[in-house]
Amino acid sequence: MRWKLWLLMAPALLWLLAIFAAPMLHYAWLSTQAETVLTGLQPRPVGAEQWLRLWNDARFWQDTWQTLRFSAVSVLLEMVLGLAMALLLHQPLRGRGALRTISLLPWALPTTVMALGWRWIFNDPYGPINQLLQGLGLSGVPFLSDPAITWLAAVWADTWKTTPFVALLLLAGLQNIPADLYEAAALEGAGAWQSLRRITLPLLTPYLLIALLFRLAQALGVFDLIQVLTGGGPAGSTESLALYAYLNAMRFLDFGYSATVMLGSFAVLLVVAALAGLAFQWSRTTQAEELR
Amino acid sequence: MARLALLIWSLGPMVWQLYTSLRPTEALTGGLGGGLGGPGGWTFAHYQQLLHGNPPFQIYLLNSALVGASSTALTLALAVPCAYALSRLGRNASRSLSLLVAAAAAFPAVLLFLALLELARNWHLANNLLALSLPYAGLCLPLAILLLQASFRDIPMELEEAAVMEGMGLWQRLRWVLLPLMTPAMASAALLIFIFCWNEYPIALTWLSRSDLLTLAPAMARIAGSSVYTIPYGAFAAATVLGSAPLILLMLLFQRQIISGLTQGAIKG
Amino acid sequence: MTQSLNTSTAAGLRLRELSRRVQQQTLLDRLTLEVAPGEILALLGPSGCGKSTTLRLIAGLDRASSGEIELGGAVITHLPPAQRQVAMVFQSYALFPHLSVERNLSLGMELRGVPRADIARDLEQVLALLQLEGLRQRRPAELSGGQRQRVALARALLRKPALFLLDEPMSNLDAQLREDLRGELRTLLRSTGVPVVYVTHDQHEAMGLADRIAVLREGRLQQIGTAAELYNTPTNRFVASFLGNPSINLIETPERQLGLRPERLKLAPAGSSCEAGWSMLEGTISHREWLGDRVITHVQCPGQGSLKVVGDAGQAAGPVQVRWRHEDALSFERDGGGRLLPLTTRSQ
């Protein structure tokens, strides 16, 4: 009986290994090979050379910083807005089903499609936001051409697209909280804010954690949005790690180094995920102590 | 009030695209005085330009639909037996496997593109829409397995045992008892997989180069980077509208299944 | 009862030293018993006593760690469930929710390759027998609890089993219906002519339905016998307390524990003298439960706690004497709980 179960799982598990694990192993090998135009696109062993290059690559570290900055801000925004949206969608109001569907629409659209849309919305001076600002007598904002601002435009577009996803995850959690807990709290004289803090948030913790980790991993791999919205510019100010790895392979035809960057990005991802998990654990225990 | 804000936040950008796509180019860039309600009237020119382009825009939609459908079928074929077995496995084994699968679900797929590209090159899979299902199925498997596994767990054990007592073998139980009960879950999973494949970008970008084989996502990026449209925002907007419409339709038609799929995934994940 | 559904076999069910262990835990410990063809045996005990485990072992849904199961003269211990000729009615009835009553009944036969004509014939028969003709197109969700039970029974009958297993088939019904159905179910099961094993935690159900009852506790068989045997001559304190409602009174004496059935106790005016062959305790009535046909009087006896006395309505409060015949008292070992032989027998 047992071996039958493993037999049923085998195709899918092997498939997963082939698609997820094998590439990582391949990168590990490729990162020790030079495979560029100079080598005729044939692998040539170079040992740890490319890892040293990565370590000294200012552009890699700049992209790491930019990716972290983008991820931290957009995920934070998505969590906060997502929670607010979930609470709103949880209210027993008329037209709730329709509102849920509509608010989920941004998530369902292809990133490249909406990235192109945002490019037009952020346009200076003809986009609607700048038109509006000008209509109010204010000066326009160069959303996509000022290195200090453009990354925020990317955050904005990303938040718009993925907040509904976070909201829906949290909504699932809200629906799992028994209503009589709130009734009991109300009988004890708890207000809305106290209910949220004492009941909703603690019971929502596992969902918040899932949403946080999932979104963080996805944000650290941001690619589609950046490539179409800004192309990494202006002046490389929005280039993400994934985009850098992509450019190394597809533009500079430096496959060995691209694999090294890929693994470097993965390492960053692992470190951040571990830190986020730990921080979450820590905030949970302190919160529990506080409640005690 | 809050609901209105949510509506504007969600729909505003889309409505703006729709508006733009129907306005003549001069009206958009202020040639006619600009402004939101400026003169210039309405036009379908942007759409006509897209639909009569080379290749015509609708081919991208068809390509995406084809890749989406074949990937969904392949993913389900792999995921259903796996999810079943996972749900019937002992708690510990199932727990640790599920955790690995969940980690794979969160993994940013873009980090895989280089290795997958080499795969395509070595096995001559590039520019083959159906072959694109191979990596797509792999990318969608984690989510599909988690979702389906949760639903298999929801089917009472006694039901399957009753089928065993009736003398049904594993295949018969799946075919006649379990899968019919799994239809809603499989529909949810299929829709989510389809949406993912429809939207997937980095792998399609690197596997497909022939313009008549592009799926929607890389086609959009190519349009964005092209210089064919000199002041192209009307055409851009028309492209976003056309590119969004099928999915919006899908969402509206199957909102229940999609939302329940997502929430189920969250509860069990 | 129609002949074709009758599949009586010469030899019944035999369990020999049947055990199931999962990791360190012993779920069933060397159970040995027999069920004759046409006999209904109830497995009775609290949850976790091993009664459901026993049923699942016989059905083949779980694997026996050791011991043997024999049915109709053949050892079936290691056969897969499908080859055991065993039918089972599940606690939840486990009807396939997506199929009509008719398809629920016929699916198994179709997949087993029973000829179409035979399926139709058997189906008509069993639908008529269980009065399900009018419900054949309904889905399980559209049936009442009692109807679902009948469909589950019908499905089991159609297997033409050599053995019937029922896992708490009444627990999803309300109390009134349960009592009404008991007689019907008994007649139906009896008419199949095959051994029946019936799992329940409800002593009334066991006593009302079964020919014999096996009481289990923590995976061990405590006693097997007719309801009267278990009630009157329990082997130990556990069996004595598990059967009977209200449950048996236990009082301490210097050398043993006495079990006193509430209906064998008599109330007398406080301080009255005791006849020979009787014992008594003085106490105070704490409260009474009026149950229509009888009254349970709770008497607080210093040093012994509360005693329940079943009888007619009498005194409502105040001091009272509780008395009983010596031969009505069951005595148990203080520590082991095993029953000691009556004093009269022992002294001979």
XYZ file of N, CA and C in Angstrom, chain B residues 158-159 161-168 172 176-177 180-181, chain C residues 56 81 86 90 92 94-95 97-98 107-108 111-112 155 159:
90
model
N -14.012 7.446 5.639
C -15.006 6.368 5.594
C -15.551 6.160 4.190
N -15.616 7.260 3.429
C -16.169 7.165 2.087
C -15.293 6.269 1.218
N -13.187 4.083 2.392
C -13.209 2.729 2.948
C -14.458 1.979 2.515
N -15.572 2.716 2.419
C -16.799 2.078 1.937
C -16.579 1.556 0.519
N -15.858 2.349 -0.276
C -15.569 1.910 -1.643
C -14.660 0.686 -1.629
N -13.719 0.669 -0.701
C -12.852 -0.510 -0.564
C -13.694 -1.730 -0.236
N -14.627 -1.564 0.694
C -15.470 -2.692 1.090
C -16.356 -3.150 -0.063
N -16.662 -2.217 -0.966
C -17.440 -2.574 -2.151
C -16.573 -3.295 -3.181
N -15.321 -3.454 -2.860
C -14.439 -4.197 -3.753
C -13.755 -3.350 -4.809
N -13.767 -2.024 -4.645
C -13.151 -1.187 -5.675
C -11.650 -1.080 -5.454
N -10.412 2.484 -9.483
C -11.877 2.611 -9.477
C -12.332 3.612 -8.428
N -14.440 6.714 -9.696
C -15.881 6.738 -9.431
C -16.266 7.453 -8.158
N -15.381 7.554 -7.209
C -15.757 8.147 -5.928
C -15.005 9.447 -5.667
N -14.955 12.539 -8.756
C -16.215 13.299 -8.863
C -16.399 14.269 -7.696
N -15.942 13.862 -6.509
C -16.081 14.749 -5.355
C -15.045 15.863 -5.384
N -12.436 -3.091 12.207
C -11.602 -2.755 11.045
C -10.642 -3.884 10.700
N -9.550 -6.525 1.698
C -10.972 -6.381 2.052
C -11.902 -6.891 0.957
N -17.160 -9.583 3.046
C -17.617 -8.942 4.269
C -18.279 -7.634 3.878
N -21.094 1.805 7.847
C -20.248 2.737 8.574
C -21.077 3.655 9.454
N -20.987 6.847 9.629
C -21.549 7.969 8.876
C -22.367 7.483 7.689
N -21.422 6.572 5.030
C -20.487 6.641 3.901
C -21.167 6.414 2.565
N -22.321 7.037 2.375
C -22.954 6.973 1.057
C -22.217 7.939 0.138
N -21.869 10.832 -1.955
C -22.771 11.986 -2.008
C -23.142 12.421 -3.422
N -22.323 12.045 -4.412
C -22.583 12.524 -5.769
C -23.455 11.559 -6.552
N -23.349 0.684 -7.957
C -21.989 0.957 -8.440
C -21.020 -0.195 -8.157
N -21.029 -0.662 -6.917
C -20.113 -1.734 -6.545
C -20.318 -2.968 -7.399
N -19.057 -2.493 -10.963
C -17.596 -2.550 -11.064
C -17.075 -3.953 -10.797
N -17.847 -4.753 -10.077
C -17.426 -6.132 -9.849
C -17.812 -7.025 -11.020
N -27.024 -1.374 0.698
C -25.755 -1.550 -0.019
C -24.999 -2.747 0.554
N -24.060 -6.825 -1.199
C -22.749 -7.489 -1.300
C -22.895 -8.989 -1.086
